[in-house]
Amino acid sequence: MISAATLAVLAIGLVAGVLGAILGLGGGVVVVPALEFVLPHFGRDISIAQAVAISQIGVLAVGLSGAASYLRQGLVRARTGYLLSPYTIVGGAAGSFLGLVLPARVVATVFAALLLYSAYNLLRGLKRVDAEREPSRLVPPAMTFAGVMSGLLGIGGGTVQVPVLNLMAGVPIRQAIATSTFIMGLTAVGNALVYQAGGLLDLPLAGAVALGVLIGARAGAGLQSRIPAAQLKLFFSLLLIFTALQLLWKYWVHL
């Protein structure tokens, strides 16, 4: 018989998959805090490191499912993805090792700071018209940093990758989201292997998250094309701010 905790995790994965595919997030900004905040109500307490490990499987699922849909729609910049993915894979492995040793408060604080900074960048560019332009030289190191954050925080790297691709590489927001989804699937494989080797990956919960994410991602990829670009940026930013405030409250105020 399926437990209530497993059903809750499945629901978390479903919501994460929809939002992840729509916004190019990988779903980690939903999965990590939701696992920490929801599971205790069902008698399961997990650490943020365990939540990050489980989220890596969700990121892999949304990357595979969402990218397949975006490839069919012709939105993925495949050449850009293949050129930048080595930076995120190396960064992801480094970030995953950090996630095994850093204190939970440090991980949560870095997570919150990253989310707030990404939201600021997107809100600043909200009225900017998407247009092709020459990529900045800072794109490779920024994508490596995205990989580190994906491994450390289980977020897929989309919170950094989407703003980098859109604001620094000149990729229109829809294609930036699609390409980010493509890259995050490649990065999540190595990240998940590191956490599995570290003994933090709960496979039954990860499987439930992945199933929900796979179902939600297919729906989210279809909805993305119907939402105006400005609304995508605004909704993305508000979600990041809300999640950051939740984490700061838990680890600095409500101890």
Phi, psi and omega in degrees: 000137182284130181284162178296324180296320179294319178296321178296319179294322177299317178295320177300315179298322180298311179297317180297321180295317178298308182293323181296315180290323179293320189252359180071030187268335189085350177085353184296330179292343174265313188297311187298304179294324181296318178299319181290321186272330186268315186302325178303332178289347179246021176078017179236114175257127177230154179280165179295328178295320177293321178296320178297317180298314179297321181298330180300323178291322176296320178298316179299318181295314181291328178297314181292312183289312182294319181296322179300318179293317180293327177296319178296327180278353179075023183266343184280128170276084188300318181298316177299318179298315181291326180289324185267339184298327177301325179294317182288328180293314178297315178297322180296319178297317179296316180296324179295318176297321177297322181296337179282340188241339184281147176297152183301320182297323179295313180299314181296321181292318177298318178303309182297317180297319179297315180298316180294320180293318178296319178297318178301314181297319180289320178294325178296326181261017186299321182269359181287136179278131178296128179209149178291138176205168182292134179294147176285153176292346181278356183300311180302310178296327178294322179288327174297318177298321177300320178296317178301314180295325179295319179288320183286323190247351179070029186257000180083344180086354183296332179295336174259317186298317182297310176299322180296311181296321183282312188269330184256327182261353177074023179271126179307149191305318181294317179289328177296317179295315181296316181292322176299319178298319178298314182293319186294330177296320178293319183290323186294335181300308179296320180300314182297323180296322179295314181292325176296318178295329179278359176076020183256355185270113176274102188296319178299315178293321179297321178296320178295317177299313182299319179298313179298319181296318180299318179292313182292325183295322180295320177291318182296321180296325178287327181284332187303320184291345182266355184257127179304146184302318181297321178292325176300313181296317182294314181296318176304312182297315181296322178296318180296316181296316181299314181295319179299316181295324177299314182293317179297321179298314184293317189265349180237338183246303186265070182275000000 
